[in-house]
Short mmCIF file of C-alpha atoms in Angstrom, two decimals:
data_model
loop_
_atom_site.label_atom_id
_atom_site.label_comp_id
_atom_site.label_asym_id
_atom_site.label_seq_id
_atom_site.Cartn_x
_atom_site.Cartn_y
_atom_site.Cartn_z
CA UNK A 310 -42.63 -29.83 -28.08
CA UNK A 311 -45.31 -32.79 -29.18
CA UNK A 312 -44.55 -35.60 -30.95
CA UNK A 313 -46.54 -36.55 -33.68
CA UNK A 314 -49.42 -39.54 -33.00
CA UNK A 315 -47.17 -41.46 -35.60
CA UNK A 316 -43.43 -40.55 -33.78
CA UNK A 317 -45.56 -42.06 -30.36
CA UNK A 318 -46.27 -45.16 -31.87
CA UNK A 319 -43.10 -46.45 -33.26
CA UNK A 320 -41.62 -45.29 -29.65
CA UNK A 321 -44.31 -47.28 -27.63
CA UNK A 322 -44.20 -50.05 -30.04
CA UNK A 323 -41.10 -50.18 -32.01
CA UNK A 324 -40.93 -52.58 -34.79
CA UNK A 325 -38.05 -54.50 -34.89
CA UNK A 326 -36.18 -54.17 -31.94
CA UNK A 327 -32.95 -56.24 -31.46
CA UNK A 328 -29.93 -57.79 -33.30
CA UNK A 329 -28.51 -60.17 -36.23
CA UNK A 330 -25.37 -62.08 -36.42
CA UNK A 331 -23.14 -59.31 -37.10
CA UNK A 332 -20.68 -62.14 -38.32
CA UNK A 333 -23.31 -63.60 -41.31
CA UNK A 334 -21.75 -62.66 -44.36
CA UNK A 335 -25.67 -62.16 -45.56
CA UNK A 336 -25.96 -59.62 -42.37
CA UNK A 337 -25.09 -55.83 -42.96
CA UNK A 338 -24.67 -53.89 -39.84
CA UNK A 339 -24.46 -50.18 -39.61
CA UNK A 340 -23.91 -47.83 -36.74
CA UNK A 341 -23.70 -43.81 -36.78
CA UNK A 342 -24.03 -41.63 -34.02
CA UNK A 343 -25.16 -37.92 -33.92
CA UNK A 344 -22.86 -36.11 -31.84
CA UNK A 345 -25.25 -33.32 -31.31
CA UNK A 346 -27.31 -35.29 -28.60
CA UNK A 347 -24.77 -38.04 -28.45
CA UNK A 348 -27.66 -40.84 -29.79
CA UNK A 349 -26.31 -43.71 -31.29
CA UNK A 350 -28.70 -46.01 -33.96
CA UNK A 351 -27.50 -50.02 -34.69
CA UNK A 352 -28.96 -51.10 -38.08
CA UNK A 353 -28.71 -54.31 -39.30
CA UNK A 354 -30.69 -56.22 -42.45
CA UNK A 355 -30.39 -59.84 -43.57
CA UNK A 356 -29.59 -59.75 -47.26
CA UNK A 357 -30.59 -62.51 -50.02
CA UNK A 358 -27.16 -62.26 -51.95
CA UNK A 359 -29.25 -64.21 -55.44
CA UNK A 360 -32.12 -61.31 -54.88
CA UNK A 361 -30.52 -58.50 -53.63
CA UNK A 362 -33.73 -58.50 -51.14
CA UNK A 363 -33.80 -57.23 -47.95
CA UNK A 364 -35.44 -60.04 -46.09
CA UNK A 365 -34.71 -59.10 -42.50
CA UNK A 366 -34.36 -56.03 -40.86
CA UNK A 367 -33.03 -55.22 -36.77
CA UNK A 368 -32.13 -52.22 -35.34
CA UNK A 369 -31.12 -50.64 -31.65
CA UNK A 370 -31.43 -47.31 -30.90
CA UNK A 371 -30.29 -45.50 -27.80
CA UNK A 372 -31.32 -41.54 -28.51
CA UNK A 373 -34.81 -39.80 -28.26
CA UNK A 374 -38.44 -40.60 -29.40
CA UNK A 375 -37.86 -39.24 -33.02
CA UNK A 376 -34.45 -40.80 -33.43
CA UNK A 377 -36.15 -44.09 -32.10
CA UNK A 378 -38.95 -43.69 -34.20
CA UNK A 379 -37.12 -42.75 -37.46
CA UNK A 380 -34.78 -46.49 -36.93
CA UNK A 381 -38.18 -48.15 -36.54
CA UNK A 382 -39.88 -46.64 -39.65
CA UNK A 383 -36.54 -47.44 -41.64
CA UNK A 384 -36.31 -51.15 -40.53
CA UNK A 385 -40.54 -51.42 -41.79
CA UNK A 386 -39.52 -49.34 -45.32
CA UNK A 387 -36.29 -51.38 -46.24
CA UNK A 388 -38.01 -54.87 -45.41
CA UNK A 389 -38.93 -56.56 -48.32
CA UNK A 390 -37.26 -53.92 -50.42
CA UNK A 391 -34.10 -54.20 -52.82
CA UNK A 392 -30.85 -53.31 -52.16
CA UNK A 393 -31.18 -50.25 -54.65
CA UNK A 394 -34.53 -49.42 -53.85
CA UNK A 395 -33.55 -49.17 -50.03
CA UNK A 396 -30.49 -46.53 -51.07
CA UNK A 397 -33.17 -44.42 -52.86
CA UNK A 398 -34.96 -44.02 -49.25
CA UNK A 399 -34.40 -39.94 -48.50
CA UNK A 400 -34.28 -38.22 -44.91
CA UNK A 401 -37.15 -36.13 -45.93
CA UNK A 402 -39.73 -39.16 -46.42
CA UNK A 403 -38.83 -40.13 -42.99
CA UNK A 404 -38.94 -36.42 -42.03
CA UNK A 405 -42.60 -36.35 -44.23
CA UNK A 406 -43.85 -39.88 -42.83
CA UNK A 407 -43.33 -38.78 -39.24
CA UNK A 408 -43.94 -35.22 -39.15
CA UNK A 409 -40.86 -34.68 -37.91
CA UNK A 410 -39.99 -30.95 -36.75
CA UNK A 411 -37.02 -28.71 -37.97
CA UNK A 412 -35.00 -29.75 -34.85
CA UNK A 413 -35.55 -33.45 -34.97
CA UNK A 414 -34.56 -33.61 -39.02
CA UNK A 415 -30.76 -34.82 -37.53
CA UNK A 416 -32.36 -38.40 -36.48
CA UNK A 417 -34.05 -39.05 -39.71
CA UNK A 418 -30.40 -37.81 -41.48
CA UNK A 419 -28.95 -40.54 -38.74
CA UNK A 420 -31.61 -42.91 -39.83
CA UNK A 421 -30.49 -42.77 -43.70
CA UNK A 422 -26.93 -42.91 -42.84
CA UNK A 423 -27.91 -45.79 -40.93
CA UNK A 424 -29.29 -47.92 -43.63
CA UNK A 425 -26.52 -46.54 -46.16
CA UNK A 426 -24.07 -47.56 -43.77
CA UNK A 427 -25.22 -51.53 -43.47
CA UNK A 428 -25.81 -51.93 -46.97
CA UNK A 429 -21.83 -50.45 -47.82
CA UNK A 430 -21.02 -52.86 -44.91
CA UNK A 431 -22.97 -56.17 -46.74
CA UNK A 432 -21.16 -54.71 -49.74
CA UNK A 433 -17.63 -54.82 -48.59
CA UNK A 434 -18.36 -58.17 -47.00
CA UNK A 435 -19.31 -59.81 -50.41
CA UNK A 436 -16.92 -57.92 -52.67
CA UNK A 437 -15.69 -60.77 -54.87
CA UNK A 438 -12.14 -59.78 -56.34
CA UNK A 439 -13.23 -58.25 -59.38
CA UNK A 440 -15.88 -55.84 -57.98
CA UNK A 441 -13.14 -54.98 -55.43
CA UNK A 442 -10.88 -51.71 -56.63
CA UNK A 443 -8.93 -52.99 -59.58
CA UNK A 444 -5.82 -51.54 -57.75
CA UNK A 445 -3.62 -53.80 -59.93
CA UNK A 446 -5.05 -54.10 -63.42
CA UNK A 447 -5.06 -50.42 -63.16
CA UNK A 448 -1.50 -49.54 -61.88
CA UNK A 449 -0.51 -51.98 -64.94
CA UNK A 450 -2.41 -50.17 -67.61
CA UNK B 88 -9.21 -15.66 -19.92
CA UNK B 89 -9.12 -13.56 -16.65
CA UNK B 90 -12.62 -14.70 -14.64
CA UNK B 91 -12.24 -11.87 -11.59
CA UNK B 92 -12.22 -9.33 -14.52
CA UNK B 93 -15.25 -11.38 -16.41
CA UNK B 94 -17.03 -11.00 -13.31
CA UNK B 95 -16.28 -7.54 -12.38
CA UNK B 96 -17.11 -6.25 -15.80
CA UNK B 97 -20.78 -8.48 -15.79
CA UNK B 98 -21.30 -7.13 -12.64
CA UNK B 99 -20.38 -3.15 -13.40
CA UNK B 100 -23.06 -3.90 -16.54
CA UNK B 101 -25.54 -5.74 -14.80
CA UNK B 102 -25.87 -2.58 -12.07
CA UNK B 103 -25.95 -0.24 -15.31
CA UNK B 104 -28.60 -1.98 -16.88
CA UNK B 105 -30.74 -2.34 -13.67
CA UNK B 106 -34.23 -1.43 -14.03
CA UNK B 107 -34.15 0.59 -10.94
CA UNK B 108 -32.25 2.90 -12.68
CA UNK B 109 -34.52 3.57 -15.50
CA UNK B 110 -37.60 4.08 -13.25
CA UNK B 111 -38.28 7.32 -14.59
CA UNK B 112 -37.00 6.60 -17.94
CA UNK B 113 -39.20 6.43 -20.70
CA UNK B 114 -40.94 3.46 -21.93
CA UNK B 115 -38.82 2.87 -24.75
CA UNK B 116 -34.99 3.70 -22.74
CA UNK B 117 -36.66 0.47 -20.18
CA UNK B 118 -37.21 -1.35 -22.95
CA UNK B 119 -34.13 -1.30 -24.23
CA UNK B 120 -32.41 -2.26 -20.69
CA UNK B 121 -34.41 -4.99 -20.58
CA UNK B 122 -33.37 -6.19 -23.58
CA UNK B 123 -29.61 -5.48 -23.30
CA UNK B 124 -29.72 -6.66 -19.60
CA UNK B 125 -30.99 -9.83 -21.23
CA UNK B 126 -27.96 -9.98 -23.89
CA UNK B 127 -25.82 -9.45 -21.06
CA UNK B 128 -26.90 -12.71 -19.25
CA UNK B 129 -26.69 -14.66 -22.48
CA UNK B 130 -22.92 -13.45 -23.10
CA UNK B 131 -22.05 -13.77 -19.26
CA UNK B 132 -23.10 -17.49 -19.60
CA UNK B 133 -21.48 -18.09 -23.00
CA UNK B 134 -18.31 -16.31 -21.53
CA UNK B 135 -17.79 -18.06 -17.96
CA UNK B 136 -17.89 -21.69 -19.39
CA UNK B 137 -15.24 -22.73 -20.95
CA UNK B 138 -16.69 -25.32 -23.16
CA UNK B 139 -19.85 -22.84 -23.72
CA UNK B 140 -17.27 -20.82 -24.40
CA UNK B 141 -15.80 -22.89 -27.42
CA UNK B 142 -19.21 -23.75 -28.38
CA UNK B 143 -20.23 -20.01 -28.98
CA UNK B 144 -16.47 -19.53 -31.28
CA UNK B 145 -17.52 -22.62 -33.32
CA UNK B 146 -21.03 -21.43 -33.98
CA UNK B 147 -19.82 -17.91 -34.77
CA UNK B 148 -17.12 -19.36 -37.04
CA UNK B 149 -19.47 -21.12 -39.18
CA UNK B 150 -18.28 -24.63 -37.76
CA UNK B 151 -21.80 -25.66 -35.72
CA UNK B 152 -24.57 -24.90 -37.65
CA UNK B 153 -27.74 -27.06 -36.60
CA UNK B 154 -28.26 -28.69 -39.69
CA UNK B 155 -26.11 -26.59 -42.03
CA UNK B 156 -22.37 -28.59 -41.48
CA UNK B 157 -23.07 -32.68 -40.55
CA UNK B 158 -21.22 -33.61 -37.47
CA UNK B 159 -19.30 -36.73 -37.81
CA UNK B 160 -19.54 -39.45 -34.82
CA UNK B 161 -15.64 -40.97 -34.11
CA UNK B 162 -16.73 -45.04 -34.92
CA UNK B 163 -14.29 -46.12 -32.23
CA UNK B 164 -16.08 -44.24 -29.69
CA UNK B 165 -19.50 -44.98 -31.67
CA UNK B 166 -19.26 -48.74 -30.77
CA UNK B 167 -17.74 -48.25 -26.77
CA UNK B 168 -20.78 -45.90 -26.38
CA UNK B 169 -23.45 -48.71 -27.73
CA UNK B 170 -22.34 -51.41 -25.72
CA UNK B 171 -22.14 -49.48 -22.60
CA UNK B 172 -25.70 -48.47 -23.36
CA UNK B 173 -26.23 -52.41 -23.74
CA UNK B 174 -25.01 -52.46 -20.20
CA UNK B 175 -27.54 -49.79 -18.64
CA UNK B 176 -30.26 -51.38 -20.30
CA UNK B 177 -28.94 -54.90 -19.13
CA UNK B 178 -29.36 -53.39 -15.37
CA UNK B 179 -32.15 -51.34 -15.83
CA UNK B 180 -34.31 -54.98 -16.83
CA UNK B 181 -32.27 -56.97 -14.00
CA UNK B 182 -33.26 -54.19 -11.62
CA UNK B 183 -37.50 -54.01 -12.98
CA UNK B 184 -37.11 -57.56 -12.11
CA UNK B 185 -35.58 -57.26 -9.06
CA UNK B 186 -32.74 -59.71 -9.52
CA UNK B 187 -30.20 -59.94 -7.12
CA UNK B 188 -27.17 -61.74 -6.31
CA UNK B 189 -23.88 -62.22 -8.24
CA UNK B 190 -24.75 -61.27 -11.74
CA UNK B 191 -26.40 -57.94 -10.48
CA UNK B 192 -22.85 -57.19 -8.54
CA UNK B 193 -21.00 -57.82 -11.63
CA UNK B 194 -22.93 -55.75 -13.72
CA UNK B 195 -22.63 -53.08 -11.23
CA UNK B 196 -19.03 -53.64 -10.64
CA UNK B 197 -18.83 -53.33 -14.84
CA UNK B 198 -20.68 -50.32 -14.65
CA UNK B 199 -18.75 -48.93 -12.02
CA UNK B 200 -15.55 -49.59 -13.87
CA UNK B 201 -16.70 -47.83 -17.03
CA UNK B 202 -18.00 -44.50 -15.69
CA UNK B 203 -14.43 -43.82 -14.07
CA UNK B 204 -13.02 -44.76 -17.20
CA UNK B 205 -15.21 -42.37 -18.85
CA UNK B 206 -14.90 -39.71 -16.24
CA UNK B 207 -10.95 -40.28 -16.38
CA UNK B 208 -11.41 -39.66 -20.08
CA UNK B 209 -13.90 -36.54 -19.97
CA UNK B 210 -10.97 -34.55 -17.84
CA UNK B 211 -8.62 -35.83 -21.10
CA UNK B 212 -11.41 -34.36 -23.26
CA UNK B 213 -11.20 -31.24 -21.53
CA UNK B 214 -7.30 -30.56 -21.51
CA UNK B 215 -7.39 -31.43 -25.49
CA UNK B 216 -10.15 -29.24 -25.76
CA UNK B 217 -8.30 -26.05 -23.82
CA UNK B 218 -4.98 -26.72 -25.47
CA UNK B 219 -6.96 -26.29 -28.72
CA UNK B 220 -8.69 -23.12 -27.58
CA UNK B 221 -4.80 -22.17 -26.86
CA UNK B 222 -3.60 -22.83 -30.58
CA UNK B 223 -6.41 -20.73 -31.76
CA UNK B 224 -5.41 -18.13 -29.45
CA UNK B 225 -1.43 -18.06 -30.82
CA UNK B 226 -3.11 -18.35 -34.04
CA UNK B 227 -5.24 -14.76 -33.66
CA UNK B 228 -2.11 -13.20 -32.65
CA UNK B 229 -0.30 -14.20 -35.28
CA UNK B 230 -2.29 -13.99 -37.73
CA UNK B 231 -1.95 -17.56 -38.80
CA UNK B 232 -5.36 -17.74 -40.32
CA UNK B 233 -4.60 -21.85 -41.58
CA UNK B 234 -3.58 -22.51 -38.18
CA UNK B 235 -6.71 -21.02 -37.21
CA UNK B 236 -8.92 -22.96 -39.04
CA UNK B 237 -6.82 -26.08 -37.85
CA UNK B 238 -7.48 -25.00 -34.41
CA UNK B 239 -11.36 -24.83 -34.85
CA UNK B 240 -11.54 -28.37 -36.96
CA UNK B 241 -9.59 -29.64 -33.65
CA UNK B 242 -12.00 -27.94 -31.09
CA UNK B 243 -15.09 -29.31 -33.35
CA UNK B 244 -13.69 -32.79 -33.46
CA UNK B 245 -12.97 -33.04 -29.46
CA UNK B 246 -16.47 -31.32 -28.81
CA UNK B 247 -18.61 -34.32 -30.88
CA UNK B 248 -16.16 -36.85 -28.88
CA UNK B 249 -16.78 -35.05 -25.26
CA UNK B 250 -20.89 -34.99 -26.30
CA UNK B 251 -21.07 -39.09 -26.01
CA UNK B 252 -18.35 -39.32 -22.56
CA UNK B 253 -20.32 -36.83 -20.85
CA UNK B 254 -24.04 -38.01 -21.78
CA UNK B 255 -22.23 -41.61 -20.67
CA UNK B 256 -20.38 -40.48 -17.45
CA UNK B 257 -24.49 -38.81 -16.63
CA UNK B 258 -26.07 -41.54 -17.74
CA UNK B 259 -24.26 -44.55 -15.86
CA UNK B 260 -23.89 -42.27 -12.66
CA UNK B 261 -27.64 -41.50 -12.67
CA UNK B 262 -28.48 -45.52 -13.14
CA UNK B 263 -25.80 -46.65 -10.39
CA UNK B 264 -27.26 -43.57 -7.63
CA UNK B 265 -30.57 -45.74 -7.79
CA UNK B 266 -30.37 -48.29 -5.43
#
């Protein structure tokens, strides 16, 4: 099987290779794994909590090419980006943008998961108490 | 499962399906031997291995689809597996740069540490994995068809968690055999 001329590049020259404080409260780390091929994929971005921007984005991948160069591809798309608009980033645009093939699609699924997964972790990091589950006010009413 | 009568029975086939029998057959009978004789590899292999074995159930049963069910990574194991990763690389870069001394040993020593760890933990893999296969078997008899199902959610979940020990306990070996 070839990888695409765009899957070769982010491998020979990933783009934002290595780590943030995972203990910044600004810093959302995510990590998922896909059994399959046992590849794991670190994601972590730097998040302005007045903006909501995504001002810094890391990640670590230890898989193959495509799952390498679908962490690489999401670290240049969510840079820059908000917090919402990075959610709205689908598999298949990785899957499009890379020219991924039909057995590959699991890293780009990884690669979504990924950036879902440090944003929910940013999230439950600066939940003040009333965006936390009411648990209380609504056992009372 | 009984492996002398596995083996008995590919081997009866496999002499069946020979093509020197079919060398005056027609075109179309040695054909069709070829193809069955090739089934009958592809079954014998899926048969003799036990984990192949529970591999070919799940994917039968609907529970390993590629791309149809998503397979779920444990996050305990998820975060073991990175950092030991951390370590390989760690070596790998000491050993491009040809480092030597104490901090090499330790590394090594680390490294060492972790792939019998792992290894110790891929043979607990394993045993889950066949006392599984064993529930599902009880459950066929029986009937149970819940317990069934519970048997195959169990094989699935110990399969995804033997995936990352065994690509581990091959990748650290491979790293620490050059030297």
């Amino acid at each position: 099987m070839a990888y695409s001329d765009k899957v070769v590049d982010h491998y020979n020259h990933p783009r934002n290779v290595g780590s943030l404080d995972k203990n910044d409260p600004t810093v959302g780390t995510g990590l998922v794994g896909a059994p399959e091929c046992g590849d794991v994929m670190k994601l972590q971005m730097k998040i302005n909590p007045e903006t909501q921007v995504i001002e810094e984005a890391k990640f670590k991948t230890f898989g193959c090419g495509s799952a390498i160069a679908s962490s690489s591809l999401a670290t240049e798309w969510v840079k820059g980006k908000t917090v919402d608009e990075a959610l709205a980033i689908k598999n298949t645009d990785i899957v499009r943008e890379l020219a991924l093939p039909p057995v590959k699609i699991h890293c780009s699924v990884l690669a979504e998961d990924a950036i879902k997964a440090a944003i929910s972790d940013w999230k439950r990091k600066n939940a003040t108490e009333s965006e936390r589950p009411a648990a209380s006010s609504a056992a009372q009413s | 499962m009984d492996m002398n009568d596995l083996e008995a029975r590919f081997h009866q086939l496999s002499w069946k399906l020979h093509p020197d029998n079919f060398v005056k057959a027609t075109a179309e009978e040695r054909e069709l031997a070829l193809e069955r004789g090739s089934q009958l590899n592809d079954a014998y292999r899926a048969l003799r291995d036990p984990v192949a074995r529970v591999e070919y159930l799940l994917a039968i049963e609907g529970m390993r689809k590629e791309g149809a069910t998503k397979q779920q990574a444990p996050p305990e194991l998820l975060e073991e597996v990175f950092e030991l990763n951390e370590s390989l690389d760690e070596l790998r870069s000491a050993r491009a740069e040809h480092q030597e001394g104490a901090e090499m040993a330790a590394l090594r020593r680390r490294l060492e540490e972790a792939a019998k760890g792992f290894e110790e933990r891929l043979a607990g893999v394993d045993e889950q994995l066949m006392a599984a296969a064993k529930d599902w078997d009880a459950a066929l008899d029986s009937g149970d068809r819940a317990a069934g199902r519970a048997a195959l959610g169990r094989m699935n979940e110990i399969l995804n968690r033997r995936s990352y020990i065994r690509n581990l306990v091959r990748g650290v070996t491979q790293e620490l055999a050059q030297e």
